[in-house]
Each structure stands twice: as structure tokens, then as C-alpha cells.
Amino acid sequence: MTHDDDVLTPTQIDAWLQRAYRPTRSLSTMLSELAASLMHHLPLQALGVATLEVGGFRLRRSAGGLELDSLGATPDPGIDGGTAASPHAGVQDVAPLTYAGVCIGQLSLHWQSGLDASPMPAAGRAHLCARLARLIHRHRVQDWCRPRARATNLLIGVSAALFRFEQFVERAAGSDLPVLLSGEFGTEKSWAAAAIHVGSRRRSGPWVEVHCAHPLEGPEAWLRRAQGGTLFLNGIDELPMPLQLDLLGRWLSLSRPHTTDETPQEGAASVRLMACTTADLREPGAPRVLRALRAELDVLSAEIPAVRERRSDLRFLIEATLDRLDPACGASVDPALLQACQTYDWPENLSELARTVAQLATLADGPVIGPDDVARHAPWLLGPAAGTSEGTIKGTAPGAKAAGWQTVQIASAHPEPSDQAAPTGEPAEGPVGGPLRPLSPSGGSGPTAAPRSAAHWVSIVLERQHRILDTLHAGLRRALLFLSDHYAEPVSLTELSEHAHVSASHLTFLFRNSLGLSFKSFLLCLRIHTAQQLLRDSPLRITEVAMRAGFADLSHFERCFRRAVGQSARDYRRAMSTPP
């Protein structure tokens, strides 16, 4: 009688969404295309969707196929399922589309009365309504962000991991409890916070977002401006400790009940508190957040899924990125590009994906990004064994050839050095992980390195390449900028963490996770690089070179230089001065 057994279980509806979902379409177009796909599988005479804010549509069967009728926005959404949908008497089933307990639209199904049951059983219909309501809410969030000049893009994807997270967002939106969001760099933490606010009863109230790495004003002003709305602490793990203490004190003061002889004040109940972090604050070694403040925040908590946990969304994410770059391009994704992206882990998540796709789209030889373009401009997507493009030296970062050296990837398996104030020239004993090789006079290539080799990071830091530095965790970025000016001075991990406004243990984690090196190994790379430049470009004696590069002891410098470069400083200078 119907095709229930083929398409109408929740799992099968999700599989259908995977096939029919097109994120580059407008909301009305995307919904109508989804409905048309569904009507091809069900014996429906008409299917309609209406929303409170963007209107709706009705699809109905006719002799010529499916016909689309547009509906305007209505404060009381409804679909006329009477004889206008079909010349025959029929049955109509109307279901609300609700988000966080609030009706935001309506789904209407119309079928012939001769069927002995609904073409869409209750479980399938409820699952479909939930999915449609969340897709609609994504566009509500985007529309809310646009006039506020926020960079939050539309949430993209229909993976199981993303659906599970959206379920949390919806339930959190129906509550006033504090929320703590965690996720890796480049995940949709800001979108999630905005989605909770937009879906809550505070939507029309103030939205106060504090960027904790560089906060303006103070907790008193934040709480005052957020009365009746939401206070969002973006990067709570980067908030300086004095401001954490101040915020905690004021929050607890607002939360406590007032006695009858006190003047009534606006309380904490009139402010929704949300925060996000790139670290799990409950893990040992996590950045320091006051335990009492964390307890106030960590009531409703969730982790945003990383890109590698939702690889089935990659095609949609790439299409959306290409569409933002050039809406006229058609957003076609070459299978070679998709395969390369699906095998890569995307440590910087959406931020790295958007940069990589933009780079490939700009530098590609034609309108479609092919395998040759990926191999030439983004070889790291193909793995460490990928070849190099013509004119590119393997393992050499931009600017490294001019410096006269190249590196292999620094190993990350060494024990963490102790947190002691290292005298100048004592960054680390033991191997750094790979030698810094001098370029041969012929310019031959050395070992292949990952795209973020030690040489690459040294160039980025010394040249202050903010396009890349700004993608890093704010604490690590501050640490690297400090090192770019003070690497030749005695620097301890404790001192550096104070300048970075993060704990020493968390800074250690950031170095390892983002650069693949320990702090002291990277400091040694900076000093060796400086020594190489001085040996090549200046007539200074080797003792003076060692001191200017940050080494207080000549014998220690000689040992470190030979271990890193593979030859003595004297031999290196001689090789660099020999004409090719």
C-alpha cells in the first residue's frame, strides 16, 4: 500500500537527508527540494511547509508532475490541505514544527482517502519534523547574526554527530541554566552559543559577548549590559585571573537572596551565562579557571564535534565554502578533492578547511579543483609521502631557502623539560628531533617535511605572519609573539606563560598540540636559525654570533649547532661562502 518500510524509519529519513541536502540553497529552495525528493518516495498528493518568519510552500501532484505554490509568512502558520491540493477527497495530517518548545512552523501532508493508513507513520513524522525545525533554526541564527555584523556562518551538515549536538543546543535553548561549551580550535562554539540565545525566551534581550583574551570593560559592566539577555564569555580559559575573581564575586552576589531591608537589585536570574573554551577544564593540566567559577558555568555542557568526527559533512562544507567564494561557480566538488579532504584530520577544523579550499580555488588551473591542484598547492592533504610541485624544495618552508636551511618534522615524543628558568643558551639538552640541514650549493632537496615544519614555524614567528598566527589559540599566539622579540634572552616556561595569560601546563600542551614541539625545542630552533643568519650574512666572530643568538656558553652553542645543523658553525660558514 505505501512505501513505509522503504523510507520512513528515523534512520532512513536521515539517509534521505544525506542524499537530498543542499546547503548552498536558500531556506525555501532547500526545503522545497527536500519535499520534492520525499514526495517521489511517498504516495502523497500534497506536502506543505510554512514557517513564521520566511513563509512557506506547498507541493502538489498534477497531471504534469509536481507543482509548487509559494506561501507568505504568517503569524499562525497553516497549510490549506483541502480540495485545492487535489481534485479528489482526501485526508490531511498537520504537525507543528517546534524548536525548544515553541512552534516555528508547520508540516502538512495530504493523501488519498483510499489508503488504509498514513503514508508517514507517527515516529517517522515526528523525526522529520524535528529535523526540519532544526534546519529552519539554523537559518534563524544566520539571520539574527547578519545585522549584528557577526562572522557566524550557517551551520552546515547532516551527520549523526552534528544532529546529536543540535539536540543539545535545542534543549539548552529551552532552559535558563548556565552553559559551558568546549571544542577544538575552529569548531562552531560561537554559533552554538548564538543558537542557544536565538532559540531561547531571551532572544529579544541583549547579547553581550566578551572575548576573554582581550576583554573590554569589566564584569560589572558586562552583567549590567546583559540584564534580560545573555552574557557569553568567549574563551573563558583565557580570562585573566583578577577578572575571574571579580566576575565570580559579582555573580554570586547577584545570585544570593536579598533580605527585606536591602534595596532590590537586578539579580543573576535576569542574565543567562554562557561560556566556551578550547580545553576540557576538568582534565588535569587544563588552563586554570577558578573551580567555583567553573562550577557555576558547568551546568549544561557539551563538546562541539570536530571535523574528523563528521567526515560525511565534508562535501557539504566544501560546497558551502566554494559558494561563499563565488556563488556563480556552481559549487562542484571534484572526487579527488573530496577524497583528499576525507583522509586528512583537519587539526584546525573549519578554519583550516575554509583557508585550504579558498587557497585551492584561487590557485587552481581551472574552474574545478583537480588532483594536480591538490598535489601542487596542498600536498599535506595527500599525506607525508606526497611529492612536491615544480620549483618547490621538499620540506622547506616559505622563506627558509633564503635563510639557508630546511628541517624535518620535529618529533613530539620527548619528555617535557622541567619548568626552570633556563639561562641564556640552555634551551634543551638531547636531540631536537631532526637536524636543521644546510642547503647544498646546488639547492638540492632534503628530507620531506610536513607543511608546518619547524622551519615554517620559525619563519612565521620571526616574520610575524599574522594571517597564520591569528588562527592559533590566543595564549599560544601571545607566547610566540613574545618569543619573536625575546628569544635571545633567558626565558622560562613560567615567565612565558605569564605573558601568554595561560597556565604553564596548558602552554606546554598548546606548543605540543599546535607546533609539534616543546617550548624549549622551539626556542632552540629560533636561536639556531638566528645563528645561521649571522654566520651567513655577517663577519662577526663565532663567539659573538653565539651570544647574539642567545647562547651564553660557546661550547654549548657548538654542541647544539652541530646536533641541529649536522656540521660545525665554522664549516657551515665556509659552506655558505663557497660559490655554487
Coordinates of C-alpha atoms in Angstrom, one line a residue:
M1 CA 0.0 0.0 0.0
T2 CA 2.7 2.6 0.9
H3 CA 6.4 2.7 0.9
D4 CA 6.7 2.9 4.7
D5 CA 9.1 0.1 5.0
D6 CA 11.5 1.7 2.5
V7 CA 12.0 5.3 3.8
L8 CA 10.1 6.1 6.9
T9 CA 12.2 5.0 9.9
P10 CA 14.2 7.7 11.5
T11 CA 17.5 6.1 10.2
Q12 CA 16.1 6.0 6.7
I13 CA 14.9 9.6 6.9
D14 CA 18.4 10.7 7.9
A15 CA 19.8 8.7 5.0
W16 CA 17.4 10.5 2.7
L17 CA 18.5 13.9 4.1
Q18 CA 22.1 13.0 3.3
R19 CA 21.1 12.4 -0.3
A20 CA 18.8 15.4 -0.7
Y21 CA 20.5 18.1 1.5
R22 CA 21.9 21.1 -0.4
P23 CA 23.4 23.7 2.0
T24 CA 24.1 26.3 -0.8
R25 CA 20.3 26.8 -1.5
S26 CA 18.1 29.4 0.2
L27 CA 16.0 28.0 3.0
S28 CA 12.8 28.0 1.0
T29 CA 14.5 26.4 -2.0
M30 CA 16.2 23.8 0.1
L31 CA 13.0 22.9 1.9
S32 CA 11.0 22.6 -1.3
E33 CA 13.8 20.4 -2.9
L34 CA 13.7 18.2 0.2
A35 CA 10.0 17.9 0.0
A36 CA 10.1 17.1 -3.7
S37 CA 12.6 14.3 -3.0
L38 CA 10.3 12.9 -0.3
M39 CA 7.2 13.0 -2.5
H40 CA 9.0 10.8 -5.0
H41 CA 9.1 8.1 -2.3
L42 CA 5.7 8.5 -0.8
P43 CA 2.1 8.3 -2.2
L44 CA 1.3 11.9 -1.1
Q45 CA -1.0 14.2 -3.0
A46 CA 0.5 17.3 -1.4
L47 CA 3.1 18.3 1.1
G48 CA 3.4 21.8 2.6
V49 CA 5.8 23.6 5.0
A50 CA 5.0 27.0 6.5
T51 CA 7.2 29.0 8.8
L52 CA 6.6 32.0 11.0
E53 CA 9.4 34.2 9.6
V54 CA 10.2 33.2 6.0
G55 CA 6.9 31.9 4.6
G56 CA 6.5 28.5 3.1
F57 CA 5.3 26.5 0.1
R58 CA 3.0 23.7 -0.9
L59 CA 4.0 21.0 -3.4
R60 CA 1.0 19.1 -5.1
R61 CA 0.8 16.5 -7.7
S62 CA -0.8 17.3 -11.0
A63 CA -1.0 15.7 -14.4
G64 CA 2.2 17.4 -15.4
G65 CA 4.1 16.4 -12.3
L66 CA 4.8 18.4 -9.1
E67 CA 3.6 22.0 -8.9
L68 CA 5.0 24.5 -6.3
D69 CA 2.8 27.1 -4.7
S70 CA 4.6 29.8 -2.6
L71 CA 3.1 30.9 0.7
G72 CA 3.9 34.2 2.6
A73 CA 5.0 34.4 6.2
T74 CA 2.1 34.1 8.6
P75 CA 1.9 34.6 12.4
D76 CA -0.2 31.5 12.5
P77 CA 1.3 29.1 10.0
G78 CA -1.0 26.7 8.3
I79 CA -1.3 24.8 5.1
D80 CA -4.6 24.6 3.2
G81 CA -5.0 20.9 2.7
G82 CA -8.5 20.9 1.3
T83 CA -9.6 20.3 -2.2
A84 CA -7.1 22.9 -3.5
A85 CA -4.4 20.2 -3.1
S86 CA -6.2 17.5 -5.0
P87 CA -9.4 17.3 -7.1
H88 CA -10.3 14.2 -5.0
A89 CA -11.5 13.9 -1.4
G90 CA -8.5 13.1 0.8
V91 CA -7.0 13.1 4.2
Q92 CA -4.8 15.7 5.7
D93 CA -2.3 15.4 8.6
V94 CA -0.9 18.6 10.1
A95 CA 2.1 18.5 12.5
P96 CA 3.7 21.5 14.2
L97 CA 7.4 22.3 13.7
T98 CA 8.7 23.2 17.2
Y99 CA 12.0 24.3 18.5
A100 CA 12.7 24.4 22.2
G101 CA 9.0 24.0 22.9
V102 CA 8.0 26.9 20.6
C103 CA 6.1 26.5 17.4
I104 CA 8.1 28.0 14.5
G105 CA 6.2 26.4 11.6
Q106 CA 4.0 23.6 10.4
L107 CA 4.2 20.5 8.2
S108 CA 1.1 19.4 6.3
L109 CA 0.7 16.0 4.5
H110 CA -2.3 15.2 2.2
W111 CA -3.0 11.8 0.7
Q112 CA -5.9 10.0 -0.9
S113 CA -8.6 8.6 1.4
G114 CA -8.3 5.2 -0.1
L115 CA -5.1 4.4 1.7
D116 CA -5.7 2.3 4.9
A117 CA -3.0 4.2 6.9
S118 CA -1.0 7.4 6.8
P119 CA 2.0 7.2 4.3
M120 CA 4.1 8.6 7.1
P121 CA 3.7 6.8 10.5
A122 CA 3.9 8.9 13.7
A123 CA 7.5 8.0 14.5
G124 CA 8.8 9.0 11.1
R125 CA 6.7 12.2 11.0
A126 CA 8.0 13.3 14.4
H127 CA 11.6 12.6 13.4
L128 CA 11.1 14.5 10.2
C129 CA 9.5 17.5 12.0
A130 CA 12.5 17.6 14.4
R131 CA 15.0 17.6 11.6
L132 CA 13.1 20.3 9.6
A133 CA 12.7 22.5 12.7
R134 CA 16.5 22.4 13.3
L135 CA 17.3 23.2 9.7
I136 CA 14.9 26.2 9.9
H137 CA 16.6 27.3 13.2
R138 CA 20.0 27.3 11.5
H139 CA 18.7 30.0 9.2
R140 CA 17.1 31.9 12.0
V141 CA 20.5 32.0 13.7
Q142 CA 22.2 33.2 10.5
D143 CA 19.5 35.9 10.0
W144 CA 20.0 37.0 13.6
C145 CA 23.8 37.3 13.2
R146 CA 23.7 39.2 9.9
P147 CA 22.6 42.6 11.1
R148 CA 25.0 42.3 14.1
A149 CA 28.0 42.0 11.8
R150 CA 28.9 38.7 13.4
A151 CA 31.1 36.3 11.4
T152 CA 29.0 33.3 12.4
N153 CA 28.1 31.3 9.2
L154 CA 25.3 28.9 8.6
L155 CA 25.8 25.6 10.4
I156 CA 26.5 23.1 7.6
G157 CA 26.0 19.3 7.7
V158 CA 23.6 16.5 8.4
S159 CA 25.9 14.0 10.0
A160 CA 24.8 12.0 13.1
A161 CA 27.4 13.7 15.2
L162 CA 26.1 17.2 14.3
F163 CA 22.5 16.1 14.8
R164 CA 23.3 14.9 18.3
F165 CA 25.0 18.2 19.1
E166 CA 22.0 20.2 17.7
Q167 CA 19.7 18.2 20.0
F168 CA 21.8 19.5 23.0
V169 CA 21.6 23.1 21.6
E170 CA 17.8 22.9 21.3
R171 CA 17.3 21.5 24.8
A172 CA 19.7 24.1 26.2
A173 CA 17.7 26.9 24.4
G174 CA 14.6 25.8 26.4
S175 CA 16.4 26.4 29.7
D176 CA 17.9 29.4 31.5
L177 CA 20.7 27.3 33.1
P178 CA 24.3 28.3 32.5
V179 CA 26.1 26.6 29.6
L180 CA 29.7 25.6 29.1
L181 CA 30.7 24.7 25.5
S182 CA 34.0 23.1 24.7
G183 CA 35.6 22.3 21.3
E184 CA 38.8 22.4 19.4
F185 CA 40.0 25.4 17.6
G186 CA 37.9 26.2 14.5
T187 CA 34.7 24.4 15.7
E188 CA 31.3 26.2 15.9
K189 CA 31.4 27.3 19.5
S190 CA 30.3 30.8 18.8
W191 CA 27.5 29.5 16.5
A192 CA 26.3 27.2 19.3
A193 CA 26.1 30.0 21.8
A194 CA 24.2 32.2 19.4
A195 CA 21.9 29.4 18.5
I196 CA 21.0 28.8 22.2
H197 CA 20.3 32.5 22.7
V198 CA 18.2 32.8 19.5
G199 CA 16.2 29.8 20.4
S200 CA 15.6 30.9 24.0
R201 CA 13.0 33.2 25.5
R202 CA 15.8 35.8 25.8
R203 CA 16.1 36.2 22.0
S204 CA 14.8 39.8 22.1
G205 CA 17.1 40.7 25.0
P206 CA 20.7 41.9 25.0
W207 CA 23.5 39.7 23.7
V208 CA 26.8 40.6 25.4
E209 CA 29.9 38.7 24.0
V210 CA 33.2 39.1 25.9
H211 CA 36.4 38.0 24.1
C212 CA 38.2 36.9 27.2
A213 CA 41.7 37.1 25.6
H214 CA 41.3 40.9 25.2
P215 CA 38.3 41.9 27.4
L216 CA 36.9 45.4 27.3
E217 CA 35.4 47.0 30.4
G218 CA 34.9 44.6 33.3
P219 CA 32.4 42.1 34.9
E220 CA 30.3 44.9 36.5
A221 CA 29.7 46.4 33.0
W222 CA 29.2 43.0 31.4
L223 CA 26.5 42.0 33.8
R224 CA 24.8 45.3 33.7
R225 CA 24.6 45.4 29.9
A226 CA 23.4 41.8 29.8
Q227 CA 20.3 42.3 32.0
G228 CA 17.4 40.5 30.5
G229 CA 19.6 38.7 28.0
T230 CA 22.8 36.6 27.6
L231 CA 26.4 37.1 28.7
F232 CA 28.7 34.9 26.6
L233 CA 32.3 34.5 27.7
N234 CA 34.2 33.5 24.6
G235 CA 37.4 31.7 25.7
I236 CA 36.8 31.6 29.4
D237 CA 40.2 29.8 29.8
E238 CA 41.9 32.9 28.6
L239 CA 40.2 35.3 31.1
P240 CA 42.9 36.8 33.4
M241 CA 42.6 35.6 37.0
P242 CA 41.7 39.0 38.5
L243 CA 38.7 39.3 36.2
Q244 CA 37.7 35.7 37.0
L245 CA 37.7 36.6 40.7
D246 CA 35.7 39.8 40.1
L247 CA 33.2 38.0 37.9
L248 CA 32.7 35.2 40.4
G249 CA 32.2 37.6 43.2
R250 CA 29.6 39.7 41.4
W251 CA 27.8 36.7 40.0
L252 CA 27.5 35.1 43.4
S253 CA 26.4 38.4 44.9
L254 CA 23.6 38.7 42.3
S255 CA 22.6 35.1 42.9
R256 CA 22.2 35.2 46.6
P257 CA 18.7 36.1 48.1
H258 CA 18.3 39.6 49.4
T259 CA 16.9 40.3 52.8
T260 CA 13.9 42.6 53.3
D261 CA 16.0 45.5 54.5
E262 CA 18.1 45.5 51.3
T263 CA 17.2 47.5 48.2
P264 CA 16.0 45.1 45.5
Q265 CA 18.5 44.8 42.6
E266 CA 18.6 43.1 39.3
G267 CA 19.7 39.5 40.0
A268 CA 21.6 36.8 38.2
A269 CA 18.3 35.2 37.2
S270 CA 17.9 38.1 34.7
V271 CA 21.2 37.2 33.0
R272 CA 21.9 33.9 31.1
L273 CA 25.5 32.9 31.5
M274 CA 27.3 31.0 28.8
A275 CA 31.0 30.3 28.1
C276 CA 33.2 28.4 25.7
T277 CA 36.7 27.0 25.9
T278 CA 39.1 25.1 23.7
A279 CA 40.1 22.9 26.6
D280 CA 38.3 20.4 28.8
L281 CA 38.5 22.3 32.1
R282 CA 38.0 19.2 34.1
E283 CA 41.1 17.5 32.7
P284 CA 44.4 17.5 34.6
G285 CA 46.8 20.1 33.2
A286 CA 43.9 22.2 31.8
P287 CA 44.2 26.0 31.9
R288 CA 43.3 27.5 35.2
V289 CA 39.8 28.5 35.7
L290 CA 38.6 29.1 39.3
R291 CA 36.9 25.9 40.5
A292 CA 34.0 27.9 41.9
L293 CA 33.5 29.8 38.6
R294 CA 33.7 26.5 36.6
A295 CA 31.1 25.0 38.9
E296 CA 28.8 28.0 38.2
L297 CA 29.2 27.5 34.4
D298 CA 29.4 23.8 34.1
V299 CA 25.7 23.0 34.5
L300 CA 24.8 22.3 30.9
S301 CA 27.9 21.3 29.0
A302 CA 28.7 19.7 25.6
E303 CA 31.6 19.3 23.2
I304 CA 31.3 20.5 19.6
P305 CA 32.2 17.7 17.2
A306 CA 35.5 18.1 15.3
V307 CA 35.5 17.9 11.5
R308 CA 37.2 14.5 11.7
E309 CA 34.2 13.2 13.6
R310 CA 31.8 14.2 10.9
R311 CA 33.6 13.4 7.7
S312 CA 30.3 12.8 5.9
D313 CA 29.7 16.5 6.1
L314 CA 32.9 17.4 4.2
R315 CA 31.3 17.5 0.8
F316 CA 28.7 20.0 2.1
L317 CA 31.3 22.1 3.9
I318 CA 33.4 22.3 0.7
E319 CA 30.4 23.2 -1.4
A320 CA 29.4 25.9 1.0
T321 CA 32.9 27.4 1.1
L322 CA 33.2 27.4 -2.7
D323 CA 29.7 29.1 -2.9
R324 CA 30.8 31.8 -0.5
L325 CA 33.9 32.5 -2.6
D326 CA 32.0 32.5 -5.9
P327 CA 28.2 31.9 -5.9
A328 CA 28.3 31.6 -9.7
C329 CA 30.8 28.7 -9.8
G330 CA 28.2 26.0 -9.2
A331 CA 30.0 24.6 -6.2
S332 CA 31.1 21.4 -7.8
V333 CA 33.4 19.2 -5.8
D334 CA 35.9 17.1 -7.7
P335 CA 36.1 13.5 -6.3
A336 CA 39.8 13.8 -5.9
L337 CA 39.5 16.9 -3.7
L338 CA 36.8 15.2 -1.6
Q339 CA 38.9 12.0 -1.2
A340 CA 41.9 14.0 -0.1
C341 CA 39.9 16.0 2.4
Q342 CA 38.3 12.9 3.9
T343 CA 41.6 11.3 4.6
Y344 CA 43.0 14.4 6.4
D345 CA 42.3 15.0 10.1
W346 CA 41.9 18.8 9.9
P347 CA 43.5 19.7 13.3
E348 CA 42.3 23.3 12.9
N349 CA 38.8 22.2 11.8
L350 CA 36.6 24.6 9.9
S351 CA 39.1 27.4 10.0
E352 CA 41.7 25.3 8.3
L353 CA 39.2 23.8 5.8
A354 CA 38.0 27.2 4.7
R355 CA 41.6 28.5 4.2
T356 CA 42.6 25.4 2.3
V357 CA 39.6 25.4 0.0
A358 CA 40.0 29.2 -0.7
Q359 CA 43.7 28.7 -1.5
L360 CA 43.0 25.8 -3.9
A361 CA 40.1 27.6 -5.6
T362 CA 42.3 30.7 -6.1
L363 CA 45.4 28.9 -7.4
A364 CA 43.8 26.0 -9.3
D365 CA 44.4 25.9 -13.1
G366 CA 40.8 25.6 -14.0
P367 CA 37.2 26.1 -12.6
V368 CA 37.4 22.6 -11.0
I369 CA 40.0 21.8 -8.3
G370 CA 41.6 18.6 -9.6
P371 CA 44.2 16.2 -8.2
D372 CA 47.1 18.1 -9.7
D373 CA 46.0 21.3 -8.0
V374 CA 45.8 19.5 -4.6
A375 CA 49.3 17.9 -5.1
R376 CA 50.8 21.3 -6.1
H377 CA 49.1 23.6 -3.6
A378 CA 48.0 21.5 -0.7
P379 CA 50.3 18.4 -0.7
W380 CA 49.8 17.8 3.0
L381 CA 46.2 16.6 2.2
L382 CA 47.8 13.7 0.4
G383 CA 50.0 12.6 3.3
P384 CA 53.6 12.9 4.2
A385 CA 54.8 11.0 1.2
A386 CA 53.3 13.4 -1.3
G387 CA 55.6 14.8 -3.9
T388 CA 56.5 18.4 -4.4
S389 CA 55.4 20.7 -7.1
E390 CA 57.8 22.1 -9.7
G391 CA 60.1 24.7 -8.3
T392 CA 59.4 23.8 -4.6
I393 CA 62.0 22.3 -2.4
K394 CA 60.7 19.5 -0.2
G395 CA 60.5 20.2 3.4
T396 CA 61.3 23.9 3.0
A397 CA 59.0 26.5 4.4
P398 CA 58.4 29.8 2.7
G399 CA 61.4 32.0 3.3
A400 CA 63.5 29.1 4.6
K401 CA 65.7 28.8 1.5
A402 CA 66.8 32.4 1.9
A403 CA 67.8 31.6 5.5
G404 CA 70.0 28.8 4.2
W405 CA 68.3 25.8 6.0
Q406 CA 65.5 23.4 6.0
T407 CA 64.1 20.9 8.5
V408 CA 62.4 17.7 9.0
Q409 CA 59.3 17.5 11.3
I410 CA 60.2 17.8 14.9
A411 CA 59.4 14.7 16.9
S412 CA 57.0 15.2 19.8
A413 CA 57.8 12.1 21.8
H414 CA 60.5 13.6 24.0
P415 CA 59.8 14.1 27.7
E416 CA 58.7 17.6 28.7
P417 CA 61.6 19.7 30.0
S418 CA 61.3 20.9 33.6
D419 CA 59.9 24.3 34.3
Q420 CA 63.0 26.0 35.4
A421 CA 64.3 29.4 34.5
A422 CA 66.8 28.5 31.7
P423 CA 69.9 30.6 31.5
T424 CA 70.6 32.1 28.0
G425 CA 71.7 29.4 25.7
E426 CA 70.3 26.4 27.7
P427 CA 67.0 25.7 26.0
A428 CA 67.3 21.9 25.9
E429 CA 69.7 19.0 26.0
G430 CA 69.3 16.0 23.8
P431 CA 68.1 15.8 20.2
V432 CA 65.6 18.3 18.9
G433 CA 64.1 15.6 16.8
G434 CA 65.5 16.3 13.4
P435 CA 68.6 18.1 12.2
L436 CA 68.5 21.6 10.6
R437 CA 70.3 20.8 7.3
P438 CA 72.2 23.4 5.4
L439 CA 71.1 23.8 1.8
S440 CA 73.6 22.4 -0.7
P441 CA 75.1 25.0 -3.1
S442 CA 73.0 23.3 -5.9
G443 CA 69.8 23.8 -4.0
G444 CA 69.1 20.1 -3.7
S445 CA 66.2 18.9 -1.6
G446 CA 66.4 17.4 1.8
P447 CA 64.0 15.3 3.8
T448 CA 60.3 15.8 3.2
A449 CA 58.6 17.8 6.0
A450 CA 55.0 18.4 6.9
P451 CA 53.6 21.8 5.9
R452 CA 54.1 23.0 9.4
S453 CA 57.7 22.1 9.9
A454 CA 60.0 23.7 12.4
A455 CA 61.4 25.9 9.7
H456 CA 58.0 27.0 8.7
W457 CA 57.0 28.0 12.2
V458 CA 60.3 29.8 12.8
S459 CA 59.6 31.9 9.6
I460 CA 56.0 32.5 10.7
V461 CA 57.1 33.8 14.1
L462 CA 60.1 35.9 13.2
E463 CA 58.2 37.4 10.2
R464 CA 55.1 37.9 12.4
Q465 CA 52.8 36.4 9.8
H466 CA 49.5 37.3 11.5
R467 CA 47.5 35.6 8.8
I468 CA 48.7 32.3 10.3
L469 CA 49.3 33.4 13.9
D470 CA 45.8 34.7 14.2
T471 CA 44.4 31.2 13.6
L472 CA 46.2 29.9 16.8
H473 CA 45.0 29.8 20.3
A474 CA 45.3 33.3 21.7
G475 CA 47.6 32.2 24.5
L476 CA 50.0 30.5 22.1
R477 CA 49.9 33.5 19.8
R478 CA 50.9 35.8 22.6
A479 CA 53.7 33.4 23.6
L480 CA 55.1 33.2 20.1
L481 CA 55.0 37.0 19.6
F482 CA 56.8 37.4 22.9
L483 CA 59.5 34.9 21.8
S484 CA 59.9 36.7 18.4
D485 CA 61.3 39.7 20.4
H486 CA 63.0 38.0 23.4
Y487 CA 64.3 34.6 22.1
A488 CA 67.9 35.7 22.7
E489 CA 67.2 36.4 26.4
P490 CA 66.8 34.0 29.3
V491 CA 63.2 32.8 29.1
S492 CA 61.5 30.2 31.3
L493 CA 58.2 28.5 30.7
T494 CA 56.8 30.1 33.8
E495 CA 57.7 33.6 32.6
L496 CA 56.4 32.9 29.1
S497 CA 53.0 31.5 30.5
E498 CA 52.6 34.8 32.4
H499 CA 53.0 36.8 29.2
A500 CA 50.6 34.4 27.5
H501 CA 47.9 34.6 30.3
V502 CA 47.6 30.8 30.4
S503 CA 49.0 28.2 32.8
A504 CA 52.4 26.7 32.2
S505 CA 50.9 23.3 31.8
H506 CA 48.3 24.5 29.2
L507 CA 51.0 26.4 27.3
T508 CA 53.1 23.2 27.2
F509 CA 50.0 21.4 25.7
L510 CA 49.5 24.2 23.2
F511 CA 53.1 24.0 21.9
R512 CA 52.9 20.2 21.6
N513 CA 49.4 20.2 20.0
S514 CA 49.8 23.1 17.6
L515 CA 53.5 23.2 16.7
G516 CA 54.5 19.6 17.4
L517 CA 57.4 20.8 19.6
S518 CA 58.1 21.6 23.2
F519 CA 58.7 25.2 24.2
K520 CA 62.4 24.7 24.7
S521 CA 62.8 22.8 21.4
F522 CA 61.2 25.7 19.6
L523 CA 63.3 28.2 21.4
L524 CA 66.4 26.3 20.3
C525 CA 65.1 26.4 16.7
L526 CA 64.8 30.2 16.9
R527 CA 68.3 30.6 18.2
I528 CA 69.9 28.2 15.7
H529 CA 68.1 30.0 12.9
T530 CA 69.4 33.3 14.1
A531 CA 72.9 31.9 14.4
Q532 CA 72.7 30.6 10.8
Q533 CA 71.7 34.0 9.5
L534 CA 74.5 35.8 11.4
L535 CA 77.1 33.2 10.2
R536 CA 76.0 33.6 6.6
D537 CA 75.4 37.4 6.5
S538 CA 77.8 39.0 9.0
P539 CA 81.6 39.0 9.7
L540 CA 81.0 38.5 13.4
R541 CA 83.3 36.1 15.3
I542 CA 81.6 32.8 16.2
T543 CA 81.7 33.7 19.9
E544 CA 79.8 36.9 19.1
V545 CA 77.3 35.0 16.9
A546 CA 76.6 32.6 19.8
M547 CA 75.9 35.4 22.3
R548 CA 73.7 37.4 19.9
A549 CA 71.7 34.2 19.1
G550 CA 71.1 33.6 22.8
F551 CA 73.9 31.2 23.8
A552 CA 75.9 32.3 26.8
D553 CA 78.4 29.4 26.5
L554 CA 80.4 28.8 23.3
S555 CA 80.9 25.1 23.9
H556 CA 77.2 24.6 24.4
F557 CA 76.5 26.6 21.3
E558 CA 78.9 24.4 19.3
R559 CA 77.2 21.2 20.5
C560 CA 73.7 22.4 19.8
F561 CA 74.6 23.8 16.4
R562 CA 76.4 20.6 15.3
R563 CA 73.5 18.5 16.5
A564 CA 70.9 20.7 14.8
V565 CA 72.6 21.5 11.5
G566 CA 74.9 18.5 11.1
Q567 CA 78.1 20.4 10.9
S568 CA 80.1 22.9 13.0
A569 CA 79.4 26.6 12.8
R570 CA 82.8 27.2 11.2
D571 CA 82.1 24.6 8.5
Y572 CA 78.6 26.0 7.9
R573 CA 80.0 29.5 7.4
R574 CA 82.6 28.1 5.0
A575 CA 79.9 26.2 3.0
M576 CA 77.7 29.2 2.8
S577 CA 80.5 31.4 1.5
T578 CA 81.6 28.9 -1.2
P579 CA 80.2 29.9 -4.6
P580 CA 78.0 27.2 -6.1

